[in-house]
Tab-separated table of C-alpha atoms in Angstrom:
chain	number	residue	atom	x	y	z
C	1	MET	CA	24.733	-105.945	-46.825
C	2	SER	CA	24.872	-109.703	-46.314
C	3	LEU	CA	24.758	-111.586	-43.018
C	4	ASP	CA	26.136	-115.040	-42.266
C	5	LEU	CA	25.847	-117.093	-39.090
C	6	ILE	CA	28.599	-119.662	-38.447
C	7	ILE	CA	27.985	-122.072	-35.552
C	8	THR	CA	30.359	-124.607	-34.029
C	9	SER	CA	29.276	-127.074	-31.350
C	10	LYS	CA	31.798	-128.144	-28.716
C	11	PRO	CA	31.346	-130.692	-25.889
C	12	LYS	CA	30.545	-128.026	-23.275
C	13	GLU	CA	29.426	-125.025	-25.332
C	14	VAL	CA	28.129	-123.723	-28.630
C	15	VAL	CA	30.010	-120.802	-30.202
C	16	ILE	CA	28.169	-118.568	-32.671
C	17	ALA	CA	29.793	-116.041	-34.998
C	18	LEU	CA	27.764	-113.386	-36.830
C	19	LEU	CA	29.383	-111.897	-39.931
C	20	LYS	CA	28.329	-108.792	-41.832
C	21	ASP	CA	29.787	-108.682	-45.338
C	22	LYS	CA	32.227	-111.426	-44.215
C	23	SER	CA	33.430	-109.259	-41.319
C	24	LEU	CA	32.945	-110.582	-37.778
C	25	ILE	CA	30.587	-108.361	-35.735
C	26	GLU	CA	29.368	-110.618	-32.893
C	27	VAL	CA	30.548	-113.729	-31.057
C	28	HIS	CA	28.179	-115.552	-28.697
C	29	THR	CA	28.791	-118.563	-26.477
C	30	GLU	CA	26.154	-120.802	-24.929
C	31	LYS	CA	27.237	-123.104	-22.121
C	32	LEU	CA	25.711	-126.555	-22.343
C	33	GLU	CA	24.982	-126.925	-18.639
C	34	ASP	CA	21.788	-127.590	-16.709
C	35	ASN	CA	22.136	-124.430	-14.589
C	36	THR	CA	22.772	-122.074	-17.489
C	37	ILE	CA	21.031	-118.711	-17.147
C	38	SER	CA	20.118	-116.777	-20.280
C	39	ALA	CA	18.441	-113.447	-20.835
C	40	GLY	CA	14.733	-114.100	-21.326
C	41	ASP	CA	14.530	-117.115	-19.002
C	42	ILE	CA	11.638	-117.024	-16.536
C	43	PHE	CA	12.130	-118.338	-12.995
C	44	LEU	CA	10.064	-118.851	-9.916
C	45	GLY	CA	12.493	-117.361	-7.432
C	46	LYS	CA	12.590	-116.768	-3.706
C	47	VAL	CA	13.359	-113.376	-2.186
C	48	LYS	CA	16.443	-113.717	0.020
C	49	ARG	CA	16.425	-110.196	1.426
C	50	THR	CA	15.493	-106.606	0.671
C	51	HIS	CA	18.042	-103.793	0.741
C	52	PRO	CA	16.351	-100.451	1.559
C	53	GLY	CA	19.535	-98.479	0.842
C	54	LEU	CA	19.582	-99.766	-2.741
C	55	ASN	CA	15.780	-99.876	-2.921
C	56	ALA	CA	16.227	-103.383	-4.286
C	57	ALA	CA	15.927	-107.043	-3.394
C	58	PHE	CA	18.119	-110.077	-3.936
C	59	VAL	CA	16.349	-113.098	-5.361
C	60	ASN	CA	17.513	-116.710	-5.376
C	61	VAL	CA	17.056	-118.130	-8.895
C	62	GLY	CA	19.431	-121.071	-8.440
C	63	TYR	CA	22.593	-119.272	-9.533
C	64	GLU	CA	25.662	-119.005	-7.276
C	65	LYS	CA	25.024	-115.264	-6.956
C	66	ASP	CA	21.562	-113.982	-6.072
C	67	ALA	CA	19.760	-112.023	-8.784
C	68	PHE	CA	19.351	-108.247	-8.381
C	69	LEU	CA	15.832	-106.813	-8.529
C	70	HIS	CA	15.521	-103.017	-8.312
C	71	TYR	CA	12.230	-101.342	-7.437
C	72	SER	CA	12.066	-99.779	-10.906
C	73	ASP	CA	12.155	-103.299	-12.381
C	74	LEU	CA	9.016	-104.384	-10.554
C	75	GLY	CA	7.046	-102.676	-13.289
C	76	ALA	CA	3.858	-100.650	-12.900
C	77	SER	CA	1.716	-103.824	-13.043
C	78	TYR	CA	3.520	-105.652	-10.227
C	79	LYS	CA	0.354	-106.071	-8.115
C	80	SER	CA	-1.374	-107.769	-11.051
C	81	ILE	CA	1.366	-110.309	-11.686
C	82	GLU	CA	1.810	-110.929	-7.941
C	83	LYS	CA	-1.879	-111.773	-7.569
C	84	VAL	CA	-1.950	-114.135	-10.553
C	85	THR	CA	1.255	-115.826	-9.364
C	86	LYS	CA	-0.264	-116.489	-5.938
C	87	GLN	CA	-3.409	-117.885	-7.539
C	88	ALA	CA	-1.398	-120.168	-9.823
C	89	LEU	CA	0.738	-121.430	-6.925
C	90	ASN	CA	-2.501	-122.441	-5.230
C	91	GLY	CA	-3.864	-124.032	-8.390
C	92	ASN	CA	-6.552	-121.390	-8.911
C	93	LEU	CA	-5.539	-119.720	-12.162
C	94	PRO	CA	-8.414	-117.628	-13.576
C	95	ASN	CA	-9.378	-117.837	-17.233
C	96	ASP	CA	-8.984	-114.078	-17.721
C	97	ILE	CA	-6.426	-111.759	-16.187
C	98	ASN	CA	-7.387	-108.432	-14.631
C	99	ILE	CA	-5.284	-105.296	-14.309
C	100	LEU	CA	-4.971	-103.982	-10.747
C	101	PRO	CA	-3.960	-100.394	-9.858
C	102	GLU	CA	-0.341	-99.560	-10.663
C	103	ILE	CA	2.253	-99.320	-7.913
C	104	GLU	CA	3.927	-95.998	-7.094
C	105	LYS	CA	6.585	-95.019	-9.574
C	106	TYR	CA	9.050	-93.992	-6.868
C	107	GLY	CA	7.978	-96.256	-4.033
C	108	LYS	CA	9.981	-98.414	-1.636
C	109	ILE	CA	10.881	-102.049	-2.280
C	110	LYS	CA	10.005	-103.116	1.301
C	111	ASP	CA	6.412	-101.995	0.762
C	112	GLN	CA	5.950	-104.446	-2.125
C	113	ILE	CA	7.966	-107.586	-1.389
C	114	SER	CA	9.476	-109.305	1.634
C	115	ALA	CA	12.025	-111.983	2.476
C	116	ASN	CA	11.125	-115.616	1.637
C	117	GLN	CA	8.393	-114.515	-0.776
C	118	LYS	CA	7.942	-116.600	-3.934
C	119	ILE	CA	8.212	-114.353	-6.956
C	120	LEU	CA	8.074	-114.780	-10.736
C	121	VAL	CA	10.996	-113.037	-12.427
C	122	GLN	CA	12.564	-112.824	-15.872
C	123	ILE	CA	16.299	-112.533	-16.549
C	124	THR	CA	17.103	-109.200	-18.208
C	125	LYS	CA	20.882	-109.337	-17.909
C	126	GLU	CA	23.018	-112.443	-17.613
C	127	PRO	CA	25.682	-112.752	-14.891
C	128	ILE	CA	28.717	-110.582	-15.627
C	129	SER	CA	32.072	-111.014	-13.868
C	130	SER	CA	31.383	-111.168	-10.103
C	131	LYS	CA	27.803	-109.923	-10.437
C	132	GLY	CA	24.746	-112.137	-10.450
C	133	PRO	CA	21.953	-111.828	-13.017
C	134	LYS	CA	19.582	-108.871	-13.136
C	135	VAL	CA	15.856	-109.601	-13.159
C	136	THR	CA	12.468	-107.977	-13.594
C	137	THR	CA	8.912	-108.937	-12.712
C	138	GLU	CA	7.652	-107.187	-15.857
C	139	ILE	CA	7.400	-110.295	-18.046
C	140	THR	CA	7.748	-109.973	-21.822
C	141	LEU	CA	7.401	-112.873	-24.244
C	142	PRO	CA	9.048	-112.411	-27.662
C	143	GLY	CA	7.871	-114.050	-30.846
C	144	ARG	CA	8.977	-113.730	-34.437
C	145	TYR	CA	6.835	-110.694	-35.264
C	146	LEU	CA	5.469	-109.590	-31.893
C	147	VAL	CA	6.353	-109.251	-28.226
C	148	LEU	CA	3.535	-109.976	-25.768
C	149	ILE	CA	3.330	-107.979	-22.504
C	150	PRO	CA	0.717	-109.079	-19.938
C	151	PHE	CA	-1.290	-106.639	-17.767
C	152	THR	CA	-1.370	-103.713	-20.172
C	153	ASN	CA	-3.345	-102.792	-23.275
C	154	LYS	CA	-0.663	-100.659	-24.905
C	155	ILE	CA	0.371	-101.346	-28.504
C	156	SER	CA	3.831	-100.113	-29.557
C	157	VAL	CA	5.496	-100.199	-32.958
C	158	SER	CA	9.214	-100.566	-33.681
C	159	GLN	CA	10.797	-97.197	-34.433
C	160	LYS	CA	12.508	-98.782	-37.420
C	161	ILE	CA	9.111	-99.008	-39.153
C	162	GLU	CA	8.994	-95.504	-40.596
C	163	ASP	CA	6.003	-95.623	-42.960
C	164	PRO	CA	3.012	-94.059	-41.096
C	165	GLU	CA	0.468	-95.997	-43.172
C	166	GLU	CA	2.180	-99.306	-42.390
C	167	LYS	CA	2.323	-98.428	-38.699
C	168	ASN	CA	-1.385	-97.669	-38.641
C	169	ARG	CA	-2.201	-100.859	-40.571
C	170	LEU	CA	-0.268	-103.009	-38.111
C	171	VAL	CA	-1.813	-101.332	-35.076
C	172	ARG	CA	-5.316	-101.896	-36.476
C	173	LEU	CA	-4.580	-105.561	-37.120
C	174	ILE	CA	-3.184	-106.125	-33.637
C	175	GLU	CA	-6.129	-104.347	-32.013
C	176	SER	CA	-8.427	-106.812	-33.762
C	177	ILE	CA	-6.634	-109.976	-32.596
C	178	LYS	CA	-4.829	-109.331	-29.302
C	179	PRO	CA	-6.206	-110.856	-26.077
C	180	LYS	CA	-7.793	-108.590	-23.483
C	181	ASN	CA	-5.349	-107.004	-21.007
C	182	PHE	CA	-2.298	-107.951	-23.043
C	183	GLY	CA	-0.046	-105.365	-24.634
C	184	VAL	CA	1.942	-105.930	-27.806
C	185	ILE	CA	5.169	-104.597	-29.272
C	186	ILE	CA	5.206	-104.907	-33.061
C	187	ARG	CA	8.681	-105.871	-34.261
C	188	THR	CA	10.393	-104.568	-37.393
C	189	VAL	CA	10.053	-107.896	-39.235
C	190	ALA	CA	6.255	-107.615	-38.958
C	191	GLN	CA	6.234	-105.137	-41.857
C	192	THR	CA	3.959	-106.231	-44.750
C	193	ARG	CA	2.831	-109.362	-42.847
C	194	LYS	CA	-0.794	-110.453	-43.116
C	195	VAL	CA	-3.127	-110.794	-40.186
C	196	ALA	CA	-3.034	-114.614	-40.338
C	197	GLU	CA	0.751	-114.655	-39.864
C	198	LEU	CA	0.588	-112.173	-37.003
C	199	ASN	CA	-2.242	-114.055	-35.325
C	200	GLU	CA	-0.382	-117.374	-35.561
C	201	ASP	CA	2.654	-115.799	-33.908
C	202	LEU	CA	0.473	-114.181	-31.252
C	203	GLN	CA	-1.270	-117.445	-30.380
C	204	GLU	CA	2.060	-119.263	-30.026
C	205	ILE	CA	3.273	-116.619	-27.583
C	206	LYS	CA	-0.012	-116.702	-25.660
C	207	GLU	CA	0.390	-120.477	-25.249
C	208	LYS	CA	3.790	-119.845	-23.649
C	209	TRP	CA	2.170	-117.438	-21.203
C	210	ASP	CA	-0.486	-120.007	-20.303
C	211	SER	CA	2.191	-122.679	-19.811
C	212	ILE	CA	4.051	-120.499	-17.291
C	213	TYR	CA	1.224	-120.584	-14.792
C	214	ALA	CA	0.257	-124.137	-15.613
C	215	ASN	CA	3.798	-125.190	-14.622
C	216	ILE	CA	4.233	-123.457	-11.260
C	217	HIS	CA	1.548	-125.165	-9.186
C	218	ASP	CA	3.261	-126.596	-6.067
C	219	VAL	CA	6.717	-125.782	-7.507
C	220	LYS	CA	9.459	-125.108	-4.946
C	221	PRO	CA	11.729	-122.197	-5.872
C	222	PRO	CA	14.235	-121.662	-7.287
C	223	LYS	CA	13.012	-123.252	-10.508
C	224	LYS	CA	13.231	-122.337	-14.192
C	225	ILE	CA	9.659	-122.177	-15.478
C	226	LEU	CA	10.233	-121.195	-19.104
C	227	GLY	CA	13.575	-121.148	-20.893
C	228	GLU	CA	14.517	-118.882	-23.755
C	229	LEU	CA	15.231	-120.531	-27.109
C	230	ASN	CA	18.751	-121.825	-27.569
C	231	LYS	CA	21.018	-118.902	-28.406
C	232	ALA	CA	21.319	-119.763	-32.105
C	233	SER	CA	17.533	-119.897	-32.559
C	234	ALA	CA	17.046	-116.711	-30.525
C	235	ILE	CA	19.521	-114.836	-32.730
C	236	VAL	CA	17.793	-116.130	-35.853
C	237	ARG	CA	14.360	-115.175	-34.491
C	238	ASP	CA	15.489	-111.633	-33.686
C	239	ILE	CA	17.516	-110.719	-36.772
C	240	LEU	CA	16.587	-113.069	-39.625
C	241	ASN	CA	15.740	-110.961	-42.682
C	242	GLU	CA	16.332	-110.764	-46.421
C	243	ASP	CA	19.985	-109.844	-45.797
C	244	PHE	CA	20.782	-113.316	-44.436
C	245	ASN	CA	22.928	-115.265	-46.847
C	246	SER	CA	23.714	-118.491	-44.988
C	247	ILE	CA	23.645	-120.282	-41.644
C	248	ILE	CA	26.427	-122.859	-41.402
C	249	VAL	CA	26.313	-125.429	-38.563
C	250	ASP	CA	28.799	-128.222	-37.846
C	251	ASP	CA	26.511	-130.268	-35.573
C	252	PRO	CA	23.807	-132.460	-37.202
C	253	ILE	CA	21.353	-132.204	-34.277
C	254	LEU	CA	21.640	-128.413	-33.996
C	255	HIS	CA	21.414	-128.174	-37.798
C	256	LEU	CA	18.122	-130.089	-37.752
C	257	GLN	CA	16.736	-127.979	-34.879
C	258	LEU	CA	17.568	-124.726	-36.641
C	259	LYS	CA	16.214	-125.920	-39.967
C	260	GLU	CA	12.921	-126.974	-38.395
C	261	TYR	CA	12.658	-123.681	-36.513
C	262	ILE	CA	13.279	-121.572	-39.625
C	263	GLU	CA	10.834	-123.688	-41.666
C	264	ARG	CA	8.233	-122.706	-39.083
C	265	ILE	CA	8.961	-118.970	-38.822
C	266	SER	CA	10.232	-118.222	-42.333
C	267	PRO	CA	9.860	-121.170	-44.736
C	268	ASP	CA	11.405	-119.313	-47.675
C	269	LYS	CA	14.670	-119.055	-45.716
C	270	SER	CA	15.032	-122.705	-44.694
C	271	LYS	CA	17.397	-123.439	-47.605
C	272	ILE	CA	20.088	-121.156	-46.194
C	273	VAL	CA	20.657	-123.525	-43.236
C	274	LYS	CA	23.516	-125.826	-44.212
C	275	LEU	CA	25.439	-128.570	-42.447
C	276	HIS	CA	29.217	-128.164	-42.561
C	277	LYS	CA	30.744	-131.451	-43.743
C	278	GLY	CA	34.318	-130.374	-44.463
C	279	LYS	CA	37.298	-131.903	-42.700
C	280	ALA	CA	38.600	-128.523	-41.570
C	281	ASP	CA	37.188	-126.775	-38.508
C	282	VAL	CA	34.226	-124.628	-39.616
C	283	PHE	CA	35.649	-121.507	-37.918
C	284	GLN	CA	38.978	-122.074	-39.630
C	285	GLU	CA	37.398	-122.597	-43.036
C	286	TYR	CA	35.465	-119.325	-42.818
C	287	GLY	CA	38.383	-117.337	-41.422
C	288	ILE	CA	36.791	-116.706	-38.042
C	289	HIS	CA	39.780	-117.808	-35.964
C	290	LYS	CA	41.914	-115.336	-37.869
C	291	GLN	CA	39.413	-112.509	-37.380
C	292	ILE	CA	39.123	-113.244	-33.658
C	293	LYS	CA	42.881	-113.085	-33.231
C	294	ALA	CA	43.051	-109.781	-35.110
C	295	SER	CA	40.015	-108.270	-33.373
C	296	PHE	CA	40.382	-109.102	-29.684
C	297	GLY	CA	43.913	-107.923	-28.999
C	298	ARG	CA	44.886	-104.629	-27.373
C	299	LYS	CA	46.157	-103.351	-30.719
C	300	VAL	CA	43.629	-103.613	-33.534
C	301	PRO	CA	44.715	-102.798	-37.102
C	302	ILE	CA	42.440	-100.753	-39.352
C	303	ASN	CA	42.558	-100.193	-43.098
C	304	ASN	CA	45.255	-98.065	-44.720
C	305	GLY	CA	47.930	-98.564	-42.061
C	306	GLY	CA	46.228	-97.112	-38.978
C	307	TYR	CA	45.425	-98.916	-35.751
C	308	LEU	CA	43.440	-98.698	-32.503
C	309	ILE	CA	44.727	-99.169	-28.969
C	310	ILE	CA	41.935	-100.460	-26.711
C	311	ASP	CA	42.381	-100.394	-22.932
C	312	HIS	CA	39.831	-101.566	-20.381
C	313	ALA	CA	39.811	-99.741	-17.037
C	314	GLU	CA	37.565	-100.385	-14.035
C	315	ALA	CA	35.263	-97.461	-14.746
C	316	MET	CA	35.497	-97.121	-18.528
C	317	HIS	CA	37.036	-98.237	-21.807
C	318	VAL	CA	39.555	-96.037	-23.605
C	319	ILE	CA	40.236	-96.210	-27.351
C	320	ASP	CA	43.113	-94.339	-28.972
C	321	VAL	CA	43.126	-93.796	-32.749
C	322	ASN	CA	46.532	-93.805	-34.460
C	323	SER	CA	47.295	-93.115	-38.114
C	324	GLY	CA	50.398	-95.351	-38.107
C	325	ASN	CA	52.724	-94.672	-41.007
C	326	ARG	CA	49.921	-93.504	-43.263
C	327	SER	CA	50.612	-90.481	-45.441
C	328	ASN	CA	48.941	-89.133	-48.553
C	329	LYS	CA	50.578	-86.205	-50.280
C	330	ALA	CA	47.371	-85.506	-52.202
C	331	LEU	CA	45.521	-84.700	-48.974
C	332	SER	CA	46.011	-81.947	-46.421
C	333	GLN	CA	46.690	-82.768	-42.777
C	334	GLU	CA	43.041	-82.112	-41.910
C	335	GLU	CA	41.783	-84.321	-44.753
C	336	THR	CA	44.166	-87.112	-43.809
C	337	ALA	CA	43.095	-86.947	-40.155
C	338	LEU	CA	39.404	-87.023	-41.125
C	339	GLU	CA	39.923	-89.966	-43.482
C	340	VAL	CA	41.705	-91.998	-40.779
C	341	ASN	CA	39.093	-91.035	-38.184
C	342	LEU	CA	36.215	-92.161	-40.401
C	343	ILE	CA	37.874	-95.517	-41.042
C	344	ALA	CA	38.525	-95.826	-37.305
C	345	ALA	CA	34.917	-94.914	-36.474
C	346	SER	CA	33.643	-97.814	-38.568
C	347	GLU	CA	35.989	-100.243	-36.823
C	348	ILE	CA	35.157	-98.816	-33.378
C	349	ALA	CA	31.427	-99.391	-33.999
C	350	ARG	CA	32.258	-102.996	-34.919
C	351	GLN	CA	34.487	-103.440	-31.861
C	352	LEU	CA	31.865	-102.158	-29.443
C	353	GLN	CA	29.359	-104.676	-30.773
C	354	LEU	CA	31.882	-107.491	-31.109
C	355	ARG	CA	33.310	-107.168	-27.596
C	356	ASP	CA	30.003	-105.952	-26.157
C	357	MET	CA	31.784	-103.083	-24.437
C	358	GLY	CA	29.411	-101.442	-21.960
C	359	GLY	CA	29.433	-98.381	-19.749
C	360	ILE	CA	31.499	-95.341	-20.698
C	361	ILE	CA	33.746	-95.494	-23.760
C	362	VAL	CA	36.123	-92.589	-24.404
C	363	VAL	CA	37.594	-92.337	-27.913
C	364	ASP	CA	40.635	-90.175	-28.614
C	365	PHE	CA	40.346	-89.502	-32.331
C	366	ILE	CA	43.052	-87.666	-34.254
C	367	ASP	CA	42.584	-83.909	-33.708
C	368	LEU	CA	40.343	-82.122	-36.184
C	369	ARG	CA	40.487	-78.336	-36.376
C	370	LYS	CA	37.464	-77.654	-38.556
C	371	ALA	CA	33.961	-77.710	-37.069
C	372	GLU	CA	32.524	-79.273	-40.229
C	373	SER	CA	35.058	-82.126	-39.976
C	374	ARG	CA	34.094	-82.817	-36.366
C	375	LYS	CA	30.415	-82.752	-37.307
C	376	GLU	CA	30.973	-85.194	-40.176
C	377	LEU	CA	32.840	-87.542	-37.826
C	378	LEU	CA	30.028	-87.428	-35.274
C	379	ASN	CA	27.352	-88.093	-37.912
C	380	LYS	CA	29.309	-91.011	-39.356
C	381	MET	CA	29.880	-92.495	-35.899
C	382	LYS	CA	26.120	-92.414	-35.301
C	383	GLU	CA	25.491	-93.955	-38.719
C	384	PHE	CA	27.970	-96.789	-38.123
C	385	MET	CA	26.314	-97.622	-34.795
C	386	LYS	CA	22.763	-97.731	-36.157
C	387	LEU	CA	22.936	-101.517	-36.509
C	388	ASP	CA	23.933	-101.941	-32.842
C	389	LYS	CA	20.926	-103.296	-30.935
C	390	ALA	CA	22.310	-102.160	-27.566
C	391	LYS	CA	21.089	-98.827	-26.230
C	392	HIS	CA	23.772	-96.202	-26.742
C	393	HIS	CA	24.355	-92.469	-26.807
C	394	ILE	CA	27.160	-90.551	-28.528
C	395	LEU	CA	28.258	-87.088	-27.416
C	396	PRO	CA	29.894	-84.512	-29.736
C	397	PRO	CA	33.692	-84.168	-29.497
C	398	SER	CA	34.777	-82.299	-26.365
C	399	LYS	CA	37.111	-79.294	-26.422
C	400	PHE	CA	39.934	-81.795	-25.955
C	401	GLY	CA	38.836	-83.724	-29.043
C	402	LEU	CA	37.432	-86.723	-27.123
C	403	VAL	CA	34.222	-88.491	-28.136
C	404	GLN	CA	32.285	-90.040	-25.262
C	405	ILE	CA	29.932	-92.958	-25.814
C	406	THR	CA	27.662	-94.693	-23.339
C	407	ARG	CA	26.522	-98.182	-24.261
C	408	GLN	CA	24.457	-100.790	-22.481
C	409	ARG	CA	26.068	-104.188	-22.309
C	410	VAL	CA	23.693	-106.888	-23.546
C	411	ARG	CA	25.773	-110.059	-23.191
C	412	PRO	CA	27.969	-111.509	-20.439
C	413	GLU	CA	31.624	-110.629	-20.688
C	414	MET	CA	33.517	-112.838	-23.102
C	415	GLU	CA	37.205	-113.395	-22.538
C	416	ILE	CA	38.952	-114.692	-25.636
C	417	LYS	CA	42.604	-115.505	-25.237
C	418	THR	CA	44.887	-115.944	-28.193
C	419	SER	CA	48.266	-117.596	-28.154
C	420	GLU	CA	50.725	-118.901	-30.701
C	421	THR	CA	52.599	-122.180	-30.550
C	422	ILE	CA	56.090	-121.609	-31.920
C	423	PRO	CA	58.112	-122.878	-33.681
C	424	LYS	CA	57.057	-126.469	-34.473
C	425	ALA	CA	53.363	-126.192	-35.287
C	426	CYS	CA	53.549	-122.585	-36.519
C	427	LYS	CA	49.778	-122.412	-36.110
C	428	THR	CA	47.519	-120.167	-34.069
C	429	ARG	CA	45.744	-121.811	-31.195
C	430	LEU	CA	42.585	-120.072	-29.993
C	431	ALA	CA	40.914	-120.824	-26.685
C	432	PHE	CA	37.298	-119.796	-26.121
């Protein structure tokens, strides 16, 4: 598997395309505006009101729609972070943080926060459609190898690290270097890393934590206290590995920023960052415009003549698998149906990630009569979706032959419109 990141900078936004084996699997956009809200940003907000019926509060973070804070997103250590926030607002930040008793797991929002209260929150979900952002008071600070979590002493290891000896080695190293009353999540890329590398990453994250409280003294909410990395750098931080082949950027400033960032976190990979100097649009040169046009329509072709029909309803997404005019005399009807379904399953996994389809997805595969065929399809669907970072769950085919998938949306909705100018230009014009 090879991964490529193609980045184009426009006057008002940066568009990022992630390719796996030259096939488009993700498209991200980053608006170049002062009031942009991104997942991971930390704000000093102001509680507008509590809603007992929802057991939630609405928090002003400077966006046109108030952010949604559910009781479950306060986190067990809410009292600890509330106390430190109050101290920092008054200019009395202690050198060491202490862990106070946890709040009730199923308590009431009105017992913890009130209207007009200043509160430190982190964006967990960016605004989607008519909804404002979703926030939490359980702050997490990601680094290259580690994620730092204040007010806990728990150490967790990525499930993708399967070697028990390596897990134990990493836990021992982190126990020896982590600050008191800080928890740590060990990321997959931390495998085989030495203690010096892990400690350097940990200290950089700890400095970010210290800067949060150093920056909120006398601040009037709503105010962004700590911004996430630009989207391109955040993607690189989270997924950069030995599979990365190239990072192509068409903007000299962004190229320099990315190169400097990668030289810091993974010096051996800095050579893969390249500045696009061609006359043609970088997305056009790498075939991304063409892939977007083919991938974002209602009808999506798949290999060997089949196609998908993708419809978006209010409550769910529906995908219909069609074999088209495909026929293979060497295969039985069951074998042909399974072959088409497996090809479709691979494309569906790509589409879910590419479009960031969230909620309930119902897939109408071609009917399979044999139990072993249905089992193979289910196993392959799970295998194809292993690379998807979003939380998801796949149910076995129902008695009607439908496969139900639930998937958490991780990015704001992206509407990509395609149109063709005919007949003079005879070119495809894409609008992001």
